[in-house]
Amino acid sequence: LSRLPAAFGLTWDRFVEIVAPVYGPYMAFIPSGQPLPASEVRPVTDLHRVPVRSMAAAGDAFYSEGNILDYEYVAADEYRLGMLAVQIDGDSMEPAIPNGSRVYVDTRLTDAVDGKMFLIHVRDNGFIVKRARAVGSSWLLLSDNPNYPALTPEDADVVGQVYFIQPRGWRA
């Protein structure tokens, strides 16, 4: 791998600059152009196939077969029983979650935790991600983008807590 840039007349840094947008996080692990030591390579032997759902679907349609955009193959150590993989549609949680990113949601974690992000079902209005904030003895559900209004827990149902963010372009 370390000889590949030279074959194209490129420096290693220029090679990484060109290739990184395509291979995303994989390039971060080989900054020197040298192969990874065997001790740092983790074989993936147990994968779970999880459907990726679109946030654009409202109500029960969210869980329908017709709302499956793709599949994620999640390693056993990242998989959680009953998890959801959701493709983000919109900029309400930018910069933390860019439009087009995917998030993993643990549906067993529905109690508000200050500062954590949650997938929320807004009655008659679909699914969104919001950040829980304690305000005195009550809670608000806020977008990171200030252009979006806050919600109260009475406005929505918590589906689960976001525990992993996969930015757009990082999928292999």
PDB file of C-alpha atoms in Angstrom:
ATOM      1  CA  LEU A   1       0.000   0.000   0.000  1.00  0.00           C
ATOM      2  CA  SER A   2       2.805   2.417   0.815  1.00  0.00           C
ATOM      3  CA  ARG A   3       4.106   2.169  -2.802  1.00  0.00           C
ATOM      4  CA  LEU A   4       0.731   2.856  -4.417  1.00  0.00           C
ATOM      5  CA  PRO A   5       0.877   6.695  -4.262  1.00  0.00           C
ATOM      6  CA  ALA A   6       4.312   6.714  -5.892  1.00  0.00           C
ATOM      7  CA  ALA A   7       2.987   4.590  -8.752  1.00  0.00           C
ATOM      8  CA  PHE A   8       0.627   7.482  -9.537  1.00  0.00           C
ATOM      9  CA  GLY A   9       3.256  10.154  -8.924  1.00  0.00           C
ATOM     10  CA  LEU A  10       1.601  11.282  -5.662  1.00  0.00           C
ATOM     11  CA  THR A  11       2.855  11.955  -2.179  1.00  0.00           C
ATOM     12  CA  TRP A  12       1.284   9.887   0.619  1.00  0.00           C
ATOM     13  CA  ASP A  13      -0.551  12.962   1.957  1.00  0.00           C
ATOM     14  CA  ARG A  14      -2.044  13.771  -1.470  1.00  0.00           C
ATOM     15  CA  PHE A  15      -3.051  10.116  -1.919  1.00  0.00           C
ATOM     16  CA  VAL A  16      -4.881  10.117   1.436  1.00  0.00           C
ATOM     17  CA  GLU A  17      -6.584  13.431   0.538  1.00  0.00           C
ATOM     18  CA  ILE A  18      -7.945  11.889  -2.685  1.00  0.00           C
ATOM     19  CA  VAL A  19      -8.876   8.466  -1.321  1.00  0.00           C
ATOM     20  CA  ALA A  20     -10.183   9.377   2.164  1.00  0.00           C
ATOM     21  CA  PRO A  21     -13.577  10.722   0.998  1.00  0.00           C
ATOM     22  CA  VAL A  22     -14.272   7.351  -0.595  1.00  0.00           C
ATOM     23  CA  TYR A  23     -12.857   5.062   2.088  1.00  0.00           C
ATOM     24  CA  GLY A  24     -13.636   7.308   5.057  1.00  0.00           C
ATOM     25  CA  PRO A  25     -12.665   5.910   8.436  1.00  0.00           C
ATOM     26  CA  TYR A  26     -10.547   3.116   6.996  1.00  0.00           C
ATOM     27  CA  MET A  27      -7.923   5.650   5.909  1.00  0.00           C
ATOM     28  CA  ALA A  28      -7.675   7.061   9.432  1.00  0.00           C
ATOM     29  CA  PHE A  29      -6.148   3.783  10.579  1.00  0.00           C
ATOM     30  CA  ILE A  30      -3.254   3.867   8.118  1.00  0.00           C
ATOM     31  CA  PRO A  31      -1.862   7.429   8.314  1.00  0.00           C
ATOM     32  CA  SER A  32       1.703   6.302   7.623  1.00  0.00           C
ATOM     33  CA  GLY A  33       0.875   4.148   4.631  1.00  0.00           C
ATOM     34  CA  GLN A  34       2.153   1.114   6.478  1.00  0.00           C
ATOM     35  CA  PRO A  35       0.000  -1.966   7.073  1.00  0.00           C
ATOM     36  CA  LEU A  36      -1.653  -2.216  10.463  1.00  0.00           C
ATOM     37  CA  PRO A  37       0.036  -4.473  13.007  1.00  0.00           C
ATOM     38  CA  ALA A  38      -1.799  -7.770  13.439  1.00  0.00           C
ATOM     39  CA  SER A  39      -2.575  -6.829  17.054  1.00  0.00           C
ATOM     40  CA  GLU A  40      -4.691  -3.896  15.810  1.00  0.00           C
ATOM     41  CA  VAL A  41      -6.726  -5.859  13.271  1.00  0.00           C
ATOM     42  CA  ARG A  42     -10.004  -7.173  14.634  1.00  0.00           C
ATOM     43  CA  PRO A  43     -11.721  -9.847  12.544  1.00  0.00           C
ATOM     44  CA  VAL A  44     -15.488  -9.525  12.357  1.00  0.00           C
ATOM     45  CA  THR A  45     -16.936 -12.972  12.755  1.00  0.00           C
ATOM     46  CA  ASP A  46     -20.439 -12.233  13.995  1.00  0.00           C
ATOM     47  CA  LEU A  47     -22.571  -9.731  12.105  1.00  0.00           C
ATOM     48  CA  HIS A  48     -26.209  -8.809  12.560  1.00  0.00           C
ATOM     49  CA  ARG A  49     -28.222  -7.670   9.529  1.00  0.00           C
ATOM     50  CA  VAL A  50     -30.290  -4.650  10.607  1.00  0.00           C
ATOM     51  CA  PRO A  51     -32.726  -2.824   8.305  1.00  0.00           C
ATOM     52  CA  VAL A  52     -32.126   0.905   7.837  1.00  0.00           C
ATOM     53  CA  ARG A  53     -35.361   2.859   8.074  1.00  0.00           C
ATOM     54  CA  SER A  54     -36.216   6.297   6.736  1.00  0.00           C
ATOM     55  CA  MET A  55     -37.267   9.018   9.178  1.00  0.00           C
ATOM     56  CA  ALA A  56     -39.567  10.402   6.497  1.00  0.00           C
ATOM     57  CA  ALA A  57     -42.185   7.724   7.197  1.00  0.00           C
ATOM     58  CA  ALA A  58     -44.884   8.578   9.722  1.00  0.00           C
ATOM     59  CA  GLY A  59     -46.623   6.357  12.277  1.00  0.00           C
ATOM     60  CA  ASP A  60     -46.799   2.626  11.666  1.00  0.00           C
ATOM     61  CA  ALA A  61     -45.325   3.060   8.156  1.00  0.00           C
ATOM     62  CA  PHE A  62     -41.940   3.616   9.843  1.00  0.00           C
ATOM     63  CA  TYR A  63     -41.817  -0.070  10.772  1.00  0.00           C
ATOM     64  CA  SER A  64     -43.188  -1.403   7.462  1.00  0.00           C
ATOM     65  CA  GLU A  65     -41.184  -3.442   4.955  1.00  0.00           C
ATOM     66  CA  GLY A  66     -41.706  -0.640   2.437  1.00  0.00           C
ATOM     67  CA  ASN A  67     -39.709   1.733   4.634  1.00  0.00           C
ATOM     68  CA  ILE A  68     -36.461  -0.252   4.489  1.00  0.00           C
ATOM     69  CA  LEU A  69     -33.840   1.768   2.602  1.00  0.00           C
ATOM     70  CA  ASP A  70     -30.898  -0.549   3.026  1.00  0.00           C
ATOM     71  CA  TYR A  71     -29.279  -2.909   5.516  1.00  0.00           C
ATOM     72  CA  GLU A  72     -26.435  -2.343   7.966  1.00  0.00           C
ATOM     73  CA  TYR A  73     -24.213  -5.247   8.927  1.00  0.00           C
ATOM     74  CA  VAL A  74     -23.522  -4.494  12.564  1.00  0.00           C
ATOM     75  CA  ALA A  75     -20.681  -6.174  14.470  1.00  0.00           C
ATOM     76  CA  ALA A  76     -21.742  -8.156  17.534  1.00  0.00           C
ATOM     77  CA  ASP A  77     -20.100  -5.694  19.940  1.00  0.00           C
ATOM     78  CA  GLU A  78     -22.109  -2.784  18.448  1.00  0.00           C
ATOM     79  CA  TYR A  79     -25.387  -4.672  18.092  1.00  0.00           C
ATOM     80  CA  ARG A  80     -28.127  -4.229  20.693  1.00  0.00           C
ATOM     81  CA  LEU A  81     -31.242  -6.373  20.902  1.00  0.00           C
ATOM     82  CA  GLY A  82     -34.193  -4.474  19.393  1.00  0.00           C
ATOM     83  CA  MET A  83     -31.951  -1.766  17.947  1.00  0.00           C
ATOM     84  CA  LEU A  84     -33.007   0.444  15.057  1.00  0.00           C
ATOM     85  CA  ALA A  85     -30.805   1.834  12.304  1.00  0.00           C
ATOM     86  CA  VAL A  86     -32.250   5.094  10.992  1.00  0.00           C
ATOM     87  CA  GLN A  87     -31.157   7.324   8.132  1.00  0.00           C
ATOM     88  CA  ILE A  88     -31.354  10.995   9.117  1.00  0.00           C
ATOM     89  CA  ASP A  89     -33.370  13.234   6.835  1.00  0.00           C
ATOM     90  CA  GLY A  90     -32.780  16.901   7.643  1.00  0.00           C
ATOM     91  CA  ASP A  91     -30.430  19.286   9.382  1.00  0.00           C
ATOM     92  CA  SER A  92     -32.114  19.728  12.759  1.00  0.00           C
ATOM     93  CA  MET A  93     -29.278  17.999  14.644  1.00  0.00           C
ATOM     94  CA  GLU A  94     -26.353  19.486  12.727  1.00  0.00           C
ATOM     95  CA  PRO A  95     -23.488  19.709  13.368  1.00  0.00           C
ATOM     96  CA  ALA A  96     -23.634  16.607  15.637  1.00  0.00           C
ATOM     97  CA  ILE A  97     -25.586  14.551  13.087  1.00  0.00           C
ATOM     98  CA  PRO A  98     -25.222  15.720   9.472  1.00  0.00           C
ATOM     99  CA  ASN A  99     -28.079  15.187   7.009  1.00  0.00           C
ATOM    100  CA  GLY A 100     -27.834  11.730   5.436  1.00  0.00           C
ATOM    101  CA  SER A 101     -26.042  10.176   8.414  1.00  0.00           C
ATOM    102  CA  ARG A 102     -27.247   6.984  10.016  1.00  0.00           C
ATOM    103  CA  VAL A 103     -27.821   6.478  13.711  1.00  0.00           C
ATOM    104  CA  TYR A 104     -28.198   3.374  15.830  1.00  0.00           C
ATOM    105  CA  VAL A 105     -30.976   3.582  18.407  1.00  0.00           C
ATOM    106  CA  ASP A 106     -31.323   1.446  21.533  1.00  0.00           C
ATOM    107  CA  THR A 107     -35.090   1.037  21.958  1.00  0.00           C
ATOM    108  CA  ARG A 108     -34.621  -0.252  25.509  1.00  0.00           C
ATOM    109  CA  LEU A 109     -33.304   3.150  26.657  1.00  0.00           C
ATOM    110  CA  THR A 110     -36.285   5.515  26.768  1.00  0.00           C
ATOM    111  CA  ASP A 111     -35.773   7.414  30.038  1.00  0.00           C
ATOM    112  CA  ALA A 112     -34.582  10.990  29.538  1.00  0.00           C
ATOM    113  CA  VAL A 113     -30.889  11.550  30.236  1.00  0.00           C
ATOM    114  CA  ASP A 114     -29.609  15.112  30.154  1.00  0.00           C
ATOM    115  CA  GLY A 115     -27.531  15.764  27.028  1.00  0.00           C
ATOM    116  CA  LYS A 116     -28.307  12.443  25.308  1.00  0.00           C
ATOM    117  CA  MET A 117     -29.997  12.224  21.883  1.00  0.00           C
ATOM    118  CA  PHE A 118     -33.203  10.288  21.320  1.00  0.00           C
ATOM    119  CA  LEU A 119     -35.297   9.136  18.374  1.00  0.00           C
ATOM    120  CA  ILE A 120     -38.696  10.714  18.980  1.00  0.00           C
ATOM    121  CA  HIS A 121     -42.074   9.986  17.417  1.00  0.00           C
ATOM    122  CA  VAL A 122     -44.015  13.229  17.146  1.00  0.00           C
ATOM    123  CA  ARG A 123     -47.663  12.242  17.043  1.00  0.00           C
ATOM    124  CA  ASP A 124     -49.124  12.762  13.555  1.00  0.00           C
ATOM    125  CA  ASN A 125     -45.818  14.196  12.351  1.00  0.00           C
ATOM    126  CA  GLY A 126     -43.237  11.410  11.982  1.00  0.00           C
ATOM    127  CA  PHE A 127     -39.861  10.712  13.532  1.00  0.00           C
ATOM    128  CA  ILE A 128     -37.090  13.102  14.536  1.00  0.00           C
ATOM    129  CA  VAL A 129     -33.962  13.099  16.678  1.00  0.00           C
ATOM    130  CA  LYS A 130     -33.770  15.540  19.594  1.00  0.00           C
ATOM    131  CA  ARG A 131     -31.446  16.110  22.545  1.00  0.00           C
ATOM    132  CA  ALA A 132     -32.931  15.861  26.056  1.00  0.00           C
ATOM    133  CA  ARG A 133     -32.260  18.808  28.369  1.00  0.00           C
ATOM    134  CA  ALA A 134     -33.262  19.073  32.008  1.00  0.00           C
ATOM    135  CA  VAL A 135     -34.865  22.437  32.794  1.00  0.00           C
ATOM    136  CA  GLY A 136     -35.586  22.612  36.495  1.00  0.00           C
ATOM    137  CA  SER A 137     -37.867  19.695  37.279  1.00  0.00           C
ATOM    138  CA  SER A 138     -39.038  19.233  33.680  1.00  0.00           C
ATOM    139  CA  TRP A 139     -37.526  18.277  30.325  1.00  0.00           C
ATOM    140  CA  LEU A 140     -37.190  19.840  26.892  1.00  0.00           C
ATOM    141  CA  LEU A 141     -36.358  18.050  23.646  1.00  0.00           C
ATOM    142  CA  LEU A 142     -34.060  20.316  21.630  1.00  0.00           C
ATOM    143  CA  SER A 143     -32.470  20.347  18.205  1.00  0.00           C
ATOM    144  CA  ASP A 144     -28.772  21.207  18.016  1.00  0.00           C
ATOM    145  CA  ASN A 145     -29.656  23.508  15.107  1.00  0.00           C
ATOM    146  CA  PRO A 146     -31.278  26.602  16.699  1.00  0.00           C
ATOM    147  CA  ASN A 147     -33.617  27.051  13.711  1.00  0.00           C
ATOM    148  CA  TYR A 148     -35.909  24.309  15.044  1.00  0.00           C
ATOM    149  CA  PRO A 149     -38.399  24.595  17.909  1.00  0.00           C
ATOM    150  CA  ALA A 150     -38.132  22.765  21.209  1.00  0.00           C
ATOM    151  CA  LEU A 151     -40.636  20.088  22.156  1.00  0.00           C
ATOM    152  CA  THR A 152     -41.865  18.897  25.512  1.00  0.00           C
ATOM    153  CA  PRO A 153     -42.207  15.196  26.354  1.00  0.00           C
ATOM    154  CA  GLU A 154     -45.981  15.656  26.178  1.00  0.00           C
ATOM    155  CA  ASP A 155     -45.620  16.418  22.436  1.00  0.00           C
ATOM    156  CA  ALA A 156     -43.908  13.148  21.562  1.00  0.00           C
ATOM    157  CA  ASP A 157     -43.083   9.544  22.398  1.00  0.00           C
ATOM    158  CA  VAL A 158     -39.477   8.491  22.972  1.00  0.00           C
ATOM    159  CA  VAL A 159     -38.566   5.533  20.753  1.00  0.00           C
ATOM    160  CA  GLY A 160     -35.024   5.069  22.067  1.00  0.00           C
ATOM    161  CA  GLN A 161     -31.626   6.588  22.745  1.00  0.00           C
ATOM    162  CA  VAL A 162     -29.115   7.245  19.942  1.00  0.00           C
ATOM    163  CA  TYR A 163     -25.898   5.421  20.794  1.00  0.00           C
ATOM    164  CA  PHE A 164     -23.942   5.517  17.526  1.00  0.00           C
ATOM    165  CA  ILE A 165     -23.667   8.066  14.713  1.00  0.00           C
ATOM    166  CA  GLN A 166     -22.360   7.033  11.310  1.00  0.00           C
ATOM    167  CA  PRO A 167     -21.708  10.180   9.249  1.00  0.00           C
ATOM    168  CA  ARG A 168     -22.722  10.138   5.593  1.00  0.00           C
ATOM    169  CA  GLY A 169     -19.940   8.811   3.410  1.00  0.00           C
ATOM    170  CA  TRP A 170     -18.454   6.537   6.083  1.00  0.00           C
ATOM    171  CA  ARG A 171     -20.325   3.454   4.916  1.00  0.00           C
ATOM    172  CA  ALA A 172     -18.164   0.932   3.152  1.00  0.00           C
TER     173      ALA A 172
END
